[in-house]
Structure formats: structure tokens, C-alpha cells
Coordinates of C-alpha atoms and ligand atoms in Angstrom, one line a residue:
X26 CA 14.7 -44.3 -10.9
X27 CA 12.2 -42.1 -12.3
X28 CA 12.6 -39.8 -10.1
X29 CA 16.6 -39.2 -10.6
X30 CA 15.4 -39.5 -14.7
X31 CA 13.2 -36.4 -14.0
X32 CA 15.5 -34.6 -12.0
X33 CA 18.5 -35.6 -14.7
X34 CA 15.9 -34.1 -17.0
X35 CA 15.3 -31.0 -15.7
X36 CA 19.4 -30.9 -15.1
X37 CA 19.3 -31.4 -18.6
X38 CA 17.0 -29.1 -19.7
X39 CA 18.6 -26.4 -18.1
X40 CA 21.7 -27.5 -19.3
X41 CA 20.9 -27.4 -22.6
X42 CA 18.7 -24.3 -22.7
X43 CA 21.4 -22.4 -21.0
X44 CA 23.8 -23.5 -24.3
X45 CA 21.2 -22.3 -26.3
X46 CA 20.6 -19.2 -24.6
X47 CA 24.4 -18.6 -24.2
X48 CA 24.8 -19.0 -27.8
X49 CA 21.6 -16.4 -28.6
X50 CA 23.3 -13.7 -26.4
X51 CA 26.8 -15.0 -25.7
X52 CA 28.4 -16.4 -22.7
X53 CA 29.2 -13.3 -20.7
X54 CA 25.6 -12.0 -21.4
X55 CA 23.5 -15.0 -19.8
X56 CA 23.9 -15.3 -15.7
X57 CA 23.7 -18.6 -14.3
X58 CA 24.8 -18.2 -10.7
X59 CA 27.2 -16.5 -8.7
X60 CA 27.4 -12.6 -7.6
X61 CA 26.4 -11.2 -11.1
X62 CA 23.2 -13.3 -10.2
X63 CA 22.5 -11.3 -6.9
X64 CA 21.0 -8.0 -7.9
X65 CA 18.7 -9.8 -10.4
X66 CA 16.9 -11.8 -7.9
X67 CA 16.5 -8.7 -4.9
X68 CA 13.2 -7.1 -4.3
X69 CA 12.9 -3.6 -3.4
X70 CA 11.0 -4.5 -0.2
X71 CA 12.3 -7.6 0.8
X72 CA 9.0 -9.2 0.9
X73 CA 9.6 -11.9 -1.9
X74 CA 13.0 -14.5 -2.6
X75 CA 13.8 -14.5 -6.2
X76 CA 15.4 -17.5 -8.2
X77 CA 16.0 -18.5 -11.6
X78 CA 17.6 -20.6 -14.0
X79 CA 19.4 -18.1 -15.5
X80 CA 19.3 -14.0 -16.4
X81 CA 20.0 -13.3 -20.5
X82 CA 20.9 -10.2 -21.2
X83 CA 19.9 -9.5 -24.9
X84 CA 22.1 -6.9 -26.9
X85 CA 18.5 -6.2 -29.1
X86 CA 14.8 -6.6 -30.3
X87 CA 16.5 -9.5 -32.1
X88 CA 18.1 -11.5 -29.4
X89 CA 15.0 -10.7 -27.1
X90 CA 13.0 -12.4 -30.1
X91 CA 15.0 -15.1 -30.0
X92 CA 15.5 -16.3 -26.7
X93 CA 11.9 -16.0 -26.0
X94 CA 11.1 -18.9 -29.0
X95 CA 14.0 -20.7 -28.0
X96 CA 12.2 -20.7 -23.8
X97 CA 8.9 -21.0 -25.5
X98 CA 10.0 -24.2 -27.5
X99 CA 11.5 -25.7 -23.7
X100 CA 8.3 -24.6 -22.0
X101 CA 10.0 -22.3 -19.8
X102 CA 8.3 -19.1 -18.8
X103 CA 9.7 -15.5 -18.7
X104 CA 10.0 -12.6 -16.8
X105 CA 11.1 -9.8 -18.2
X106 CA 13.1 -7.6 -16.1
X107 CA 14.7 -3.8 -16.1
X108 CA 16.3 -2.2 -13.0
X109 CA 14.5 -4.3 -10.7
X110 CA 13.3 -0.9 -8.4
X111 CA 9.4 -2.6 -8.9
X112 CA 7.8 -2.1 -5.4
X113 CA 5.0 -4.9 -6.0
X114 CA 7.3 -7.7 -7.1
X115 CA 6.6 -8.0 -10.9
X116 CA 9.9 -8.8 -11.3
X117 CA 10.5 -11.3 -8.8
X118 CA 11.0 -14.6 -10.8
X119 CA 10.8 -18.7 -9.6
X120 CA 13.8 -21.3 -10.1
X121 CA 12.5 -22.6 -13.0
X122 CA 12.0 -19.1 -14.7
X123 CA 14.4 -17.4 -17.1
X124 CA 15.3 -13.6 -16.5
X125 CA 15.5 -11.6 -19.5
X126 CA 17.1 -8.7 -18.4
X127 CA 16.8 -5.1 -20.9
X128 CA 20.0 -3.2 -19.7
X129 CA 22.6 -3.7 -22.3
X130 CA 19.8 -2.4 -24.8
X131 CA 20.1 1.4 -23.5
X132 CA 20.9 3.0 -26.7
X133 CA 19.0 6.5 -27.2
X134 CA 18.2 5.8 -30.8
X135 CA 17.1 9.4 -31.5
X136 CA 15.8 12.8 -30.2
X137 CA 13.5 14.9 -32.8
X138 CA 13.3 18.6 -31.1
X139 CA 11.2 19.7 -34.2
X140 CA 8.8 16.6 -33.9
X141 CA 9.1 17.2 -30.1
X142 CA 9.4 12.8 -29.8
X143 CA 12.7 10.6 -29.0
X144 CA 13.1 7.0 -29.2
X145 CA 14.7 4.8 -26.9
X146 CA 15.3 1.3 -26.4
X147 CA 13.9 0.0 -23.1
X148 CA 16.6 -0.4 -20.7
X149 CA 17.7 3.4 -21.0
X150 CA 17.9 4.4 -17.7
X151 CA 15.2 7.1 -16.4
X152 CA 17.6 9.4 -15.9
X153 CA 19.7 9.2 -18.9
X154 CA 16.3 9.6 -21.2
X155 CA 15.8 13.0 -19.3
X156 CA 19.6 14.1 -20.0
X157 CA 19.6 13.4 -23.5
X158 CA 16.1 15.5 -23.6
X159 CA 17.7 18.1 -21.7
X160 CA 20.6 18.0 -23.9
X161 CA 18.2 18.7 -27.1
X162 CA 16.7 21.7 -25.2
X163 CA 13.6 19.7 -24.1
X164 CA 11.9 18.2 -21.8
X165 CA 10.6 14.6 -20.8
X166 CA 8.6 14.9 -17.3
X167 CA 8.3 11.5 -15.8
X168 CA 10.6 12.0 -12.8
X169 CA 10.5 9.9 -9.7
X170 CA 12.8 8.6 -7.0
X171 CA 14.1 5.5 -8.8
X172 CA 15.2 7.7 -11.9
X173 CA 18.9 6.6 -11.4
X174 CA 18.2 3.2 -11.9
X175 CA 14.9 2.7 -13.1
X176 CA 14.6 1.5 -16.7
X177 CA 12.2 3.1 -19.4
X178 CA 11.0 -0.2 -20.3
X179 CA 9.9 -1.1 -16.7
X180 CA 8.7 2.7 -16.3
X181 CA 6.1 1.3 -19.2
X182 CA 5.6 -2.0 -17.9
X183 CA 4.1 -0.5 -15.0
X184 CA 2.5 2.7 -16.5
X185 CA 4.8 4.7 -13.8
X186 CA 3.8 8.1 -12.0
X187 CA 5.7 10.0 -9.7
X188 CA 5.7 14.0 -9.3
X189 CA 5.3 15.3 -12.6
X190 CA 1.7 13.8 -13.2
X191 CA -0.6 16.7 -11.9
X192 CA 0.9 18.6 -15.5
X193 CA 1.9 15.8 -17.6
X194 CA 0.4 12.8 -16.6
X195 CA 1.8 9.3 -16.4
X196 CA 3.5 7.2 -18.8
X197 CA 0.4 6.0 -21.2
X198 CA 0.1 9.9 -21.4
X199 CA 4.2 10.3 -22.4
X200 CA 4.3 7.2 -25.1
X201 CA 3.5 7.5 -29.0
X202 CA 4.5 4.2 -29.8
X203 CA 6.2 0.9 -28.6
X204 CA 7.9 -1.9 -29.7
X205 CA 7.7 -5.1 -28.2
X206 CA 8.3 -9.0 -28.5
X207 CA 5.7 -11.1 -28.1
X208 CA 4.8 -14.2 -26.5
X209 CA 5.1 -16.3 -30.0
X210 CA 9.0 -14.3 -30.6
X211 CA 7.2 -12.7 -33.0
X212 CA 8.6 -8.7 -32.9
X213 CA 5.6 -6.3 -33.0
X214 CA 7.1 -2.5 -34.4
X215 CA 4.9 0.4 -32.9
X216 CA 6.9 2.5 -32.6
X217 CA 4.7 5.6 -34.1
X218 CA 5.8 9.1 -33.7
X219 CA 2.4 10.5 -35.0
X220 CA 0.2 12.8 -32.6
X221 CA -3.0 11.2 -34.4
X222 CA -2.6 7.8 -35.7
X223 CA -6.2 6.7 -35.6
X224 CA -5.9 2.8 -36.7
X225 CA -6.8 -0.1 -35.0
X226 CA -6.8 -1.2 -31.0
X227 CA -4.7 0.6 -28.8
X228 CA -1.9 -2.2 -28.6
X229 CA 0.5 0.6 -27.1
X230 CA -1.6 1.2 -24.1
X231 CA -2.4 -2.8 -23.7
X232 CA 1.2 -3.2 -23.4
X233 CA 1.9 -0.2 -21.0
X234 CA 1.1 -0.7 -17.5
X235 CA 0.9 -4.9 -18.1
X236 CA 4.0 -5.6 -16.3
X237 CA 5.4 -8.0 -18.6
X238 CA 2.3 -10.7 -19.1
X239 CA 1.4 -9.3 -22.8
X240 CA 5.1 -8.8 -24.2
X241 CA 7.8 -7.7 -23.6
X242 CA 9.0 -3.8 -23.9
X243 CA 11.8 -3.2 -26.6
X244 CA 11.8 0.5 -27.5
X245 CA 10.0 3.0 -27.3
X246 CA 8.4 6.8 -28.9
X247 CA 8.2 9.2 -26.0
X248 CA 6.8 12.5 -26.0
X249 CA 9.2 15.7 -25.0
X250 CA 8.1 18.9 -24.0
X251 CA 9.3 22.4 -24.1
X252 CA 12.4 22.6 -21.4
X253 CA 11.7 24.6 -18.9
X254 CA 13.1 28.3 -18.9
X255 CA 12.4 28.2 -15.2
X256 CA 10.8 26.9 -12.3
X257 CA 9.6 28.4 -8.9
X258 CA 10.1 25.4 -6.7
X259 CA 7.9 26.6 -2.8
X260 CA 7.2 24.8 0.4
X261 CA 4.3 25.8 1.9
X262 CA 3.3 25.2 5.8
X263 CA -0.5 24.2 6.4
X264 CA -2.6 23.3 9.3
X265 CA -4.4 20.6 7.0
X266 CA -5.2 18.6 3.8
X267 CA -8.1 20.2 3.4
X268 CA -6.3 23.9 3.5
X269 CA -3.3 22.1 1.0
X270 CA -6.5 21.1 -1.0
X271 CA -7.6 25.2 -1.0
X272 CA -3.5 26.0 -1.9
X273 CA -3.9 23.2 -5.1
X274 CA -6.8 25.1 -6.5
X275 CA -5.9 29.1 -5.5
X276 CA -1.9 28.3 -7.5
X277 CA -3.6 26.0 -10.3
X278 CA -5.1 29.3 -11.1
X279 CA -2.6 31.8 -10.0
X280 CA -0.1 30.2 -12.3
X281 CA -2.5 29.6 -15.0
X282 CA -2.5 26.2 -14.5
X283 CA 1.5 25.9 -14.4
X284 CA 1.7 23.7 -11.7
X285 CA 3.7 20.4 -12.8
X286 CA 4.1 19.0 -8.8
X287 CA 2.2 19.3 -5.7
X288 CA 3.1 16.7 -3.2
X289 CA 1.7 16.5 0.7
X290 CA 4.0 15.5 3.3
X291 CA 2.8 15.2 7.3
X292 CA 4.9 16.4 9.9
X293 CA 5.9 13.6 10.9
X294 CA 7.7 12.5 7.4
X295 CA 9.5 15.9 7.3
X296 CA 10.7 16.1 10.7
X297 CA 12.0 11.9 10.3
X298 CA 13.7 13.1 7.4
X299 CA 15.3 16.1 9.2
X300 CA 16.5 14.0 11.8
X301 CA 17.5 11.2 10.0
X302 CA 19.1 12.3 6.4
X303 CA 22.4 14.2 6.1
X304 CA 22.1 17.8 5.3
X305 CA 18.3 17.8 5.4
X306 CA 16.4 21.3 7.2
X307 CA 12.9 22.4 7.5
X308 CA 12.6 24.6 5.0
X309 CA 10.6 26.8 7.3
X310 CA 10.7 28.6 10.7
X311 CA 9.1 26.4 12.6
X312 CA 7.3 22.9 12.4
X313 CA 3.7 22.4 10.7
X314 CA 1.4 19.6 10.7
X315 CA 1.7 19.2 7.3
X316 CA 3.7 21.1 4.3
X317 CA 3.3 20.7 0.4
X318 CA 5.9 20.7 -2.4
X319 CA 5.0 22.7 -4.8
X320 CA 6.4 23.1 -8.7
X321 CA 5.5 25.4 -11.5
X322 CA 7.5 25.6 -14.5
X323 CA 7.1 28.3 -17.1
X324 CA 8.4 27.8 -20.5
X325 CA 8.0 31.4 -21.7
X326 CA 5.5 33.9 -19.9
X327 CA 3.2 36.5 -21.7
X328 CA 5.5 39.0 -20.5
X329 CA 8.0 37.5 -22.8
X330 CA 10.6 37.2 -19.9
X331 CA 11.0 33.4 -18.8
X332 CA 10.0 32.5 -15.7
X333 CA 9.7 36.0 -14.1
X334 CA 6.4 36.7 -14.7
X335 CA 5.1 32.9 -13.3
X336 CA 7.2 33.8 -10.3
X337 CA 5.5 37.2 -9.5
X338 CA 2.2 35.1 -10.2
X339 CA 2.9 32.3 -7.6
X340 CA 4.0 35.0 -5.5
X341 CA 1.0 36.7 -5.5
X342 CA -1.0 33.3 -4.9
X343 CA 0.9 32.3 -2.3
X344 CA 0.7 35.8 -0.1
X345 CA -3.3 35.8 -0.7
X346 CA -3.4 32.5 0.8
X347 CA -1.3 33.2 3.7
X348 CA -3.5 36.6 4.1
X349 CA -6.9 33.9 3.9
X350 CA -5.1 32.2 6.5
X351 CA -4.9 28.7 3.6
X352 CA -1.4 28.9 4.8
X353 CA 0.8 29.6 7.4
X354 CA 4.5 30.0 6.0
X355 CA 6.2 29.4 2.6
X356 CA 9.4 29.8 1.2
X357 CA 10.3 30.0 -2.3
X358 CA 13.9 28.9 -3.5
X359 CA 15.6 31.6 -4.3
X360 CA 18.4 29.4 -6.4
X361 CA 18.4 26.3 -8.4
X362 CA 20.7 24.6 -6.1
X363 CA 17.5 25.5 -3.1
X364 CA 15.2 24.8 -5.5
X365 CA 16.8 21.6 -5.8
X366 CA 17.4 21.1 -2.3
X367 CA 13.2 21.5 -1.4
X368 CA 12.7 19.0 -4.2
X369 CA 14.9 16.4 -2.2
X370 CA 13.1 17.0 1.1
X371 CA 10.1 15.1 -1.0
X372 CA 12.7 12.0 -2.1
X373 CA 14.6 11.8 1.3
X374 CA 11.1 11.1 3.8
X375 CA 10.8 7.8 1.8
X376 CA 14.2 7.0 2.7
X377 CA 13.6 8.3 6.0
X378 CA 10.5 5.9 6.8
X379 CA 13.5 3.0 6.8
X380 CA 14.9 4.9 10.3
X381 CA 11.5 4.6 11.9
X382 CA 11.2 0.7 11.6
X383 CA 8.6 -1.3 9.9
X384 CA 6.6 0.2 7.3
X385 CA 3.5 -1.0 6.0
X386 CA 3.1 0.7 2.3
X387 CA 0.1 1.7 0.2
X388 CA -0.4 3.6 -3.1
X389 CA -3.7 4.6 -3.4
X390 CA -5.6 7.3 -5.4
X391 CA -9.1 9.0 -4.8
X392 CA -10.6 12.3 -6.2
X393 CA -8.2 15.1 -5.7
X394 CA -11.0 16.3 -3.7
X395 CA -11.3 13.6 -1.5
X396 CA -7.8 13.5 -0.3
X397 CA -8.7 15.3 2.7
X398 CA -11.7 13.3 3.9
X399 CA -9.8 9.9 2.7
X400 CA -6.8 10.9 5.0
X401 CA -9.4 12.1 7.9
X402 CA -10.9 8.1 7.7
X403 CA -7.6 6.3 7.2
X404 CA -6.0 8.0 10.2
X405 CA -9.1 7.0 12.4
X406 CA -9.6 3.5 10.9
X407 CA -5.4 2.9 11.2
X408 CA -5.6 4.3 14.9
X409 CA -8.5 2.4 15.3
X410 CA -7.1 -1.4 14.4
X411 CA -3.4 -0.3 15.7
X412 CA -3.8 2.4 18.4
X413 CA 0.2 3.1 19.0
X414 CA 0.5 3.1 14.9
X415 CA 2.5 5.8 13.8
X416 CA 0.6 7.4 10.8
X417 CA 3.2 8.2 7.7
X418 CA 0.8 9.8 4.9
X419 CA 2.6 11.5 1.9
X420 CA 2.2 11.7 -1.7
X421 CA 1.3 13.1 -5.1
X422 CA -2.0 15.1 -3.9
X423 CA -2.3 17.2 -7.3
X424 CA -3.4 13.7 -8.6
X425 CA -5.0 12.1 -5.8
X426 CA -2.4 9.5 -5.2
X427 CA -1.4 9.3 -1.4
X428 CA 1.3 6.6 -0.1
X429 CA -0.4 6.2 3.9
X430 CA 2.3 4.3 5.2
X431 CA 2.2 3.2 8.2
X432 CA 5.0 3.3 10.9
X433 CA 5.8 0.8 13.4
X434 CA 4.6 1.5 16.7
X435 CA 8.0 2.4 19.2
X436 CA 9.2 -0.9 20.7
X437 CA 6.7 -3.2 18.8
X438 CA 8.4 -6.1 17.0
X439 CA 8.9 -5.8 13.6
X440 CA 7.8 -9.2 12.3
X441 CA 5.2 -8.5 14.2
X442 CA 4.3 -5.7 13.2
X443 CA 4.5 -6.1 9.4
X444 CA 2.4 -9.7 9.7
X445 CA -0.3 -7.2 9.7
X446 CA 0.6 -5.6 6.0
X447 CA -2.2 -7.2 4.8
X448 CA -5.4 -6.7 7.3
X449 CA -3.8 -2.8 7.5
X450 CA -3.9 -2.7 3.5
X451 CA -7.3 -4.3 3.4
X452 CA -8.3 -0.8 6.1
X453 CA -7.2 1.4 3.7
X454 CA -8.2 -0.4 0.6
X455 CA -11.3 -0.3 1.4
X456 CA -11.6 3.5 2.3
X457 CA -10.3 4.5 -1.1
X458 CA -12.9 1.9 -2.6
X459 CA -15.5 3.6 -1.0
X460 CA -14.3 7.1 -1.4
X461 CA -14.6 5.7 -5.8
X462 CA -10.7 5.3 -5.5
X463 CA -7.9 3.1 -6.8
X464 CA -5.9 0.3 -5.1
X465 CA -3.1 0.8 -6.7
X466 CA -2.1 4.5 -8.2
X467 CA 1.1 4.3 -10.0
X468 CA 3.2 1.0 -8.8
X469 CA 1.2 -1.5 -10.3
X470 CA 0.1 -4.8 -9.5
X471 CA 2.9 -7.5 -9.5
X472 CA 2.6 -10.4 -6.7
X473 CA 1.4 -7.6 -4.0
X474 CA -2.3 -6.7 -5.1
X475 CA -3.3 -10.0 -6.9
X476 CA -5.9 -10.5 -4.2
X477 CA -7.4 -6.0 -4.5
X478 CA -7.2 -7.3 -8.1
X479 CA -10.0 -10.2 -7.0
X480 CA -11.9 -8.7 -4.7
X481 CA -12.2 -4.9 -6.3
X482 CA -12.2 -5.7 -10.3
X483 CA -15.3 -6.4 -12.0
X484 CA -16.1 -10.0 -13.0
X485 CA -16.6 -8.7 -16.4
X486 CA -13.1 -6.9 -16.4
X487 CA -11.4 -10.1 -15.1
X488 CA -12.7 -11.9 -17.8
X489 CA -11.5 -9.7 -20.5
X490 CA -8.4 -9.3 -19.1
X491 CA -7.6 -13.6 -18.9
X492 CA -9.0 -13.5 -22.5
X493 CA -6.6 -11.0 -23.8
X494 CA -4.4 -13.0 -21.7
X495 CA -5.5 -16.1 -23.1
X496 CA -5.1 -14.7 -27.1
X497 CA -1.4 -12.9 -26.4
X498 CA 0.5 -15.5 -24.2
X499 CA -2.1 -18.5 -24.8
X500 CA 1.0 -20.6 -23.1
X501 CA 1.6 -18.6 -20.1
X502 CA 5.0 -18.1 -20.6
X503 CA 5.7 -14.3 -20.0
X504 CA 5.7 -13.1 -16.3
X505 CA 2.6 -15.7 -15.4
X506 CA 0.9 -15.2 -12.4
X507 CA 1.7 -11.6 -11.8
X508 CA -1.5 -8.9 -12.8
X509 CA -4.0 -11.3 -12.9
X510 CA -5.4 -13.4 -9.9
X511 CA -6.2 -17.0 -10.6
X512 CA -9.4 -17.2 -11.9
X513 CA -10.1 -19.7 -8.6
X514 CA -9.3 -16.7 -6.7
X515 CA -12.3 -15.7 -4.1
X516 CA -14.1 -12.5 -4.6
Ligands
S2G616 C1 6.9 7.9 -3.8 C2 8.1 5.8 -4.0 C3 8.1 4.3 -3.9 C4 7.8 3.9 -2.4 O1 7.8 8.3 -3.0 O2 6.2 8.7 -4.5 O3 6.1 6.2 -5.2 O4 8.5 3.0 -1.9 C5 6.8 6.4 -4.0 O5 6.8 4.3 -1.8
ZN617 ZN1 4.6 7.8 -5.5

């Protein structure tokens, strides 16, 4: 009997939470099953199964406010959810869990071009924040390959990077202010537009980059930058990292520090995506071991003439380092629509690693300066453990943050193969450790990297982070177990 009574009460509790949600956000805006339920509950990778007992889809700050007091009075956790492109499963949620999805709240609430800031709510797409700067004759930077789905909101849940960081920086650089709901419903207005604001903690940059466990994103102030006049997008050849390393620093300076991308891509990564994605070339006469993306956008040079004068200057850089021997070929685009076509090369090899099988993902950072000597180790210690492994390195190298992926080995199962995510992560882990690097760059924590977070954080950082924990969410009720390990957890 008591056994059907509990299960009759959790039938009822859903029950009757689900009224109460429907009634916060309206029937058609709270998912309980079916195909609207579907993309809610994917993950990017495919290494988690999502469930839930329902998605809410709040029209505003309000309706977020209030279906987190109404799951807080039940006792039922949250996790907050944008476009669901996460890659370490922060948003991958438990039967018992309610989804509070930001979508319908995408309004652009206002672009400033004088104060050089626009607000948005949080689930603005990426790319939809970037038009309506564009539209106002500026400029927001973050850009990165999920920008046609990705949400603003998740972009600062997880302190995003992707290719504009080497200029810009990442999101806790982009944000003035925030607003969020907290754990207690309770609706926490930060959204500051002031350069200096010099009062009190940095609540802001506690909520970026904490993936939903603090609060949860409602709006935010973002920074916007001059637009562009024009860019000279290049793709240079090299024999190494270390000579990519030498082409960072010789167009840093040739462009007076215009640079707003340089990615490295291996061989291997270009040629897959050659072969595998429509309409895709080498950009240059003939293969190279490795080739780098490179970026520079002028707004308006000394010479008073946009763009020209930054294109003579990365000229210039580029043919001394081909006459040094730094490089072997480059091409610059000679349109926007090649420009744009380089830029793509960069976005289709991560689509491309899906042709070659199994891939076992990191998203580390070291010293910019170390990239070479980090990539030198990995290769070995990868080779090493996996001999027919089929090294995939690529990545943001103006900021230190390389993705070595690993490719399955030709004719190796792929279960197989990806059972060893985690001793292969643990190689490579450890070499960016030891090099004084990160475990995880730009994509965050989530389910993936709960045990890095044990074995490479600081007892003393643990502990403040489960007290802020601890004073913010004291019930546990937004996105618990993601970010932080469990304090049992094993160093
Ligand atoms: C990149 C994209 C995400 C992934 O291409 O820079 O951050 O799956 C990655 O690796
Ligand atoms: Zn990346």
C-alpha cells in the first residue's frame, strides 16, 4: 500500500504542479510529453538521456519568478535551459526535474549606439543579438558555431568563447550587467549599463559562467563595439605550431594588434573537411601540415581609408614571414563572400570530425606560448596509450584554447573506442595541468568535468564555491549536481 500511496503521490504531485505551472505560463507554454518534448531532452553529444516532468516556457522575468517559488514550494529542482547546443551536459535534466526553458523571452529590449551597450532578454538567439548590433552600425563579437541556435542566456551561463576571444575576450568580458532570478524567486535587477560601477561583489560575473546552479539568466547589458569597416580574412600554410606561434606574434604587431581570430587547424581536419563537406576547398595550392585562420578587422585606419591600410599592413606581415620561411603559402580573400567562405573552412572540420567516426573531445587552454610544446606532448602521450589513434587538434590558438580531439582509429569499434573518453581525457588533462593550463577553456563544466573539477580545483576553492552554493540555492533546487562535484568526491 504504501508503496502505490507514494507512487499516487508523486502522480499527484506532478499532477498538480503541472496545473500550477500551466496556469503560471499557460497551457501551450508548459511541455509535458510528446514531440514538443524531444528537442528539450537531446544532448549535443549523445553521451547523456534527458527526462523531465515537464518544460515551462516563461513569457518573462515574472513568470520565471514564479514558477521557480511555485517548484521551490513542491521541492522540485530546476534546470534552466536555452538552446540546448551545451557540449558538457548542463542542460541535461532527470525525470523528476522541471525544464524552464528561456526561448519565448527573445525580445531585444534596446540597442544604445551612443552608450555603445544593448540589452537583451536571455533567450535571444546568438545570432539575432549580432544582427540587431549590426543593424545599429555596431558590433557584438562573441561568434561561434552554435550562433544559429545558441541562446544569450546560455552563452552566459557558460561564460562562452569561440573565435573572437584573442580581441575581445569572452562573455564575462562582453556583459555590464545581468538580470536574474534566484533560487528564493526572488528577481535580482543588474542590469547596469555603466563602464565603472564600482559597488559591491561582482554578482554579474558569479552568475556568468555558473551554468544555472546560482540563478537563473533573464536579461542581459552587453557591450557593442565599433562595426567593422573591413576585415582581411587569410589562411596561412605552416610546417608547425611553433611557426603558427611565430605568425600570431609577427601579425599581432603588423596589424597593430588588430587581430580579432587566429585559429589552428591540422591537416588532417582541413583535408576531412574537404572531403567530406559540400562545396569545401583548400584554400591553398597544395596540402600543409597545418594552416591557421586568421582575422583582422579595422574599424578606421590612420590613413583615414577603412580597411585599406590594415590590408596593406597584414600584407606586408604575411610576405615577411613567408620570406623568414614562418610560412609557406597564404591567401587572403579577395571578397566578402571568400572571406566568408575561409571563415567556414574553421566551422565545417567540427562537422567533419562526425565522418571520421568516434571522437573523443577536449577543450583545454595553456599559455599561448605553450600551444606548441602542449600539442608536441599530447600527440606522443595520445599515440602512446592508442597507437592507431588518429590525432584531430584544432582550436582558438590566439588564446591558448585547443579542442585535441581524438579520431577513432580506422576499423576500431566505436563503443569501443569512445569507452576510453575518459582515460584519453585524463592524458590530456593532465598535460595542460602540467603545462599551468585549464581543463576546460570555454564549454564549461556541466555533468562532463565534475571529476577535473575534484581532482584539479583547490580544496580551498571547492569550499568557497559549495558555500556560495550553500548561501544562493541553500535547497539545491537550480541545476544541482552540475559545476560542483560532490563534496564525497575523491581528489
Ligand atoms: C569549436 C565547438 C564545439 C565542439 O569548434 O571551437 O568549441 O563540439 C568548438 O567542439
Ligand atoms: Zn571552441
Amino acid at each position: 500500500v504504501q508503496s502505490n500511496s507514494t507512487s499516487a503521490t508523486a502522480d499527484t504531485v506532478t499532477a498538480d504542479l503541472s496545473d500550477r505551472l500551466a496556469r503560471i505560463v499557460g497551457d501551450k507554454h508548459l511541455i509535458t510529453g510528446g514531440v514538443r518534448l524531444r528537442p528539450h531532452l537531446e544532448e549535443l553529444r549523445g553521451r547523456y538521456t534527458s527526462a523531465c516532468r515537464a518544460v515551462a516556457l516563461p513569457a518573462d522575468a515574472g513568470e520565471v519568478a514564479a514558477v521557480v517559488q511555485t517548484c521551490a514550494a513542491a521541492g522540485v529542482s530546476i534546470v534552466a535551459q536555452g538552446g540546448n547546443t551545451g557540449a558538457m551536459g548542463g542542460a541535461v535534466a532527470r525525470a523528476e526535474q522541471v525544464i524552464v526553458n528561456l526561448a519565448r523571452m527573445n525580445r531585444v529590449l534596446e540597442v544604445d549606439p551612443v552608450n555603445y551597450t544593448m540589452r537583451v532578454e536571455a533567450g535571444c538567439i546568438l545570432a539575432n543579438v549580432q544582427a540587431a548590433a549590426a543593424d545599429a552600425g555596431r558590433l557584438f563579437p562573441l561568434s561561434l558555431g552554435a550562433q544559429g541556435s545558441c541562446q544569450i542566456g546560455g552563452n552566459l551561463a557558460t561564460n562562452a568563447g569561440g573565435i573572437n576571444v584573442l580581441r575581445y575576450g569572452n562573455t564575462r568580458d562582453l556583459v555590464l550587467g545581468v538580470q536574474a532570478v534566484l533560487a528564493d524567486g526572488r528577481i535580482w535587477d543588474g542590469m547596469n549599463s555603466l563602464r565603472k560601477n564600482n559597488t559591491g561583489y561582482d554578482l554579474k560575473n558569479l552568475l556568468i559562467g555558473s551554468e544555472g546552479t546560482l540563478g537563473i539568466i533573464t536579461a542581459a547589458t552587453l557591450k557593442l563595439f565599433p562595426a567593422p569597416k573591413r576585415r582581411v580574412v587569410a589562411v596561412a600554410g605552416v610546417a608547425s605550431p611553433d611557426a603558427a606561434l611565430d605568425l600570431l606574434g609577427r601579425l599581432r604587431d603588423a596589424s597593430s594588434d588588430r587581430l580579432s581570430t587566429f585559429e589552428l587547424m591540422a591537416n588532417i581536419a582541413v583535408q576531412s573537411a574537404v572531403r567530406h563537406i559540400a562545396g569545401q576547398t583548400d584554400p591553398l595550392a597544395g596540402e600543409h601540415d597545418w594552416y591557421a585562420l586568421i582575422v583582422a578587422d579595422g574599424t578606421v585606419d590612420g590613413d583615414g581609408d577603412a580597411g585599406a591600410g590594415l590590408r596593406r599592413d597584414m600584407e606586408a606581415g604575411l610576405a615577411r614571414a613567408l620570406d623568414d620561411g614562418v610560412l609557406r603559402d597564404a591567401v587572403i580573400a579577395e571578397s566578402e563572400s571568400q572571406a566568408r567562405k575561409l571563415i567556414l573552412l574553421r566551422e565545417n572540420i567540427v562537422e567533419a570530425q562526425n565522418f571520421e567516426g568516434g571522437s573523443i573531445k577536449h577543450d583545454v587552454s595553456v599559455p599561448v606560448a605553450q600551444v606548441p610544446e602542449f600539442i608536441r606532448r599530447v600527440h606522443a602521450a595520445i599515440l602512446d596509450a592508442m597507437p592507431a589513434a588518429r590525432a584531430y587538434p584544432y582550436g582558438h590558438m590566439g588564446d591558448g584554447n585547443i579542442h585535441f580531439n581524438i579520431s577513432q582509429p580506422p576499423g576500431m569499434d566505436k563503443e569501443k573506442f569512445l569507452a576510453q573518453w575518459r582515460p584519453m581525457n585524463r592524458i590530456v588533462h593532465e598535460i595542460a595541468h602540467q603545462l599551468g593550463g585549464s581543463f576546460s577553456a570555454e564549454h564549461g563544466i556541466g555533468l562532463t568535468k565534475l571529476e577535473e573539477m575534484a581532482r584539479y580545483k583547490s580544496a580551498v576553492e571547492l569550499d568557497l564555491y559549495r558555500q556560495i552554493k550553500r548561501a544562493l540555492d541553500p535547497h539545491n533546487l537550480l541545476n544541482p549536481g552540475k559545476v560542483l562535484p560532490a563534496a564525497s568526491a575523491s581528489r
